[in-house]
Amino acid sequence: MPHTEAMLAHTDIENMMLWQKIRQGELLYAGNKKLKIYGTLRCSSGKRMKKENRVFFKNAAQAKAHGFRPCGHCMRQAYLHWKNESLQ
């Protein structure tokens, strides 16, 4: 799956299919489409977001290709790297 493939909206997939894709490793990251932030599926911040704002990605490159930045909570190192690059 190339990183330019469309992100998957939480509202566009049934729960059983979603859990199957997560268990099979097809989806590793979730993001907030309004805030343009992505993080791990275990992130406490991500778990609180509204279902209609949640999207899923197979990898970080896919999230970045859609203009998302790393979460400052669950992806601290990636976030700091993004922040330092965006300041230059």
C-alpha positions as a printed NumPy array, in Angstrom:
array([[  0.   ,   0.   ,   0.   ],
       [  1.684,   3.244,  -1.098],
       [  1.754,   6.171,   1.315],
       [ -0.362,   8.262,  -1.091],
       [ -3.326,   5.932,  -0.645],
       [ -6.398,   7.522,   0.867],
       [ -6.737,   7.65 ,   4.621],
       [ -9.572,   5.606,   6.104],
       [-12.267,   7.514,   8.008],
       [-13.578,   5.832,  11.163],
       [-17.151,   6.548,  10.07 ],
       [-16.552,   4.691,   6.771],
       [-15.752,   1.302,   8.303],
       [-17.681,  -1.119,  10.49 ],
       [-16.188,  -1.869,  13.911],
       [-15.537,  -5.556,  13.16 ],
       [-13.657,  -4.733,   9.947],
       [-11.715,  -1.987,  11.754],
       [-10.565,  -4.326,  14.53 ],
       [ -9.615,  -6.941,  11.938],
       [ -7.44 ,  -4.445,  10.057],
       [ -5.796,  -3.336,  13.315],
       [ -5.091,  -6.929,  14.412],
       [ -3.616,  -7.754,  10.993],
       [ -1.324,  -4.725,  11.167],
       [ -2.966,  -2.95 ,   8.227],
       [ -3.647,   0.141,  10.365],
       [ -0.996,   1.382,  12.786],
       [ -1.824,   5.059,  13.299],
       [ -4.9  ,   7.213,  13.868],
       [ -5.294,  10.901,  13.268],
       [ -7.61 ,  13.804,  13.891],
       [ -8.671,  15.134,  10.491],
       [ -9.604,  18.562,  11.875],
       [ -6.379,  19.12 ,  13.828],
       [ -4.163,  17.267,  11.294],
       [ -2.368,  15.351,  14.065],
       [ -1.616,  11.605,  13.979],
       [ -0.413,   9.193,  16.637],
       [ -0.331,   5.601,  17.776],
       [ -3.512,   3.624,  18.309],
       [ -2.741,   3.45 ,  22.052],
       [ -2.512,   7.22 ,  22.547],
       [ -4.751,   8.484,  25.332],
       [ -5.273,  11.78 ,  23.489],
       [ -6.313,   9.959,  20.341],
       [ -8.744,   7.716,  22.172],
       [-10.673,  10.799,  23.346],
       [-11.311,  12.266,  19.902],
       [-14.724,  12.125,  18.294],
       [-15.321,   9.234,  15.918],
       [-16.293,  11.608,  13.097],
       [-12.861,  13.291,  13.327],
       [-10.808,  10.055,  13.451],
       [ -8.974,   8.694,  10.42 ],
       [ -6.567,   5.769,  10.143],
       [ -3.229,   5.272,   8.397],
       [ -1.067,   2.254,   7.637],
       [  2.171,   4.112,   8.363],
       [  3.64 ,   7.463,   9.333],
       [  4.631,   8.264,   5.743],
       [  0.999,   7.996,   4.686],
       [ -0.08 ,  10.369,   7.475],
       [  2.651,  12.855,   6.565],
       [  1.676,  12.668,   2.875],
       [ -1.795,  13.843,   3.907],
       [ -0.33 ,  16.803,   5.817],
       [ -0.593,  15.413,   9.362],
       [  2.022,  16.07 ,  12.056],
       [  3.094,  13.66 ,  14.835],
       [  1.364,  13.733,  18.232],
       [  3.329,  15.454,  20.975],
       [  2.157,  12.908,  23.564],
       [  2.628,   9.424,  22.123],
       [  5.232,  10.277,  19.462],
       [  7.385,  12.73 ,  21.38 ],
       [ 10.633,  12.225,  19.415],
       [  8.926,  12.436,  16.023],
       [  7.018,  15.516,  17.196],
       [ 10.209,  17.265,  18.367],
       [ 11.888,  16.44 ,  15.045],
       [  8.854,  17.831,  13.145],
       [  8.812,  20.948,  15.334],
       [ 12.524,  21.637,  14.82 ],
       [ 12.189,  21.195,  11.039],
       [  9.143,  23.452,  10.849],
       [ 11.01 ,  26.258,  12.643],
       [ 13.787,  26.337,  10.039]])
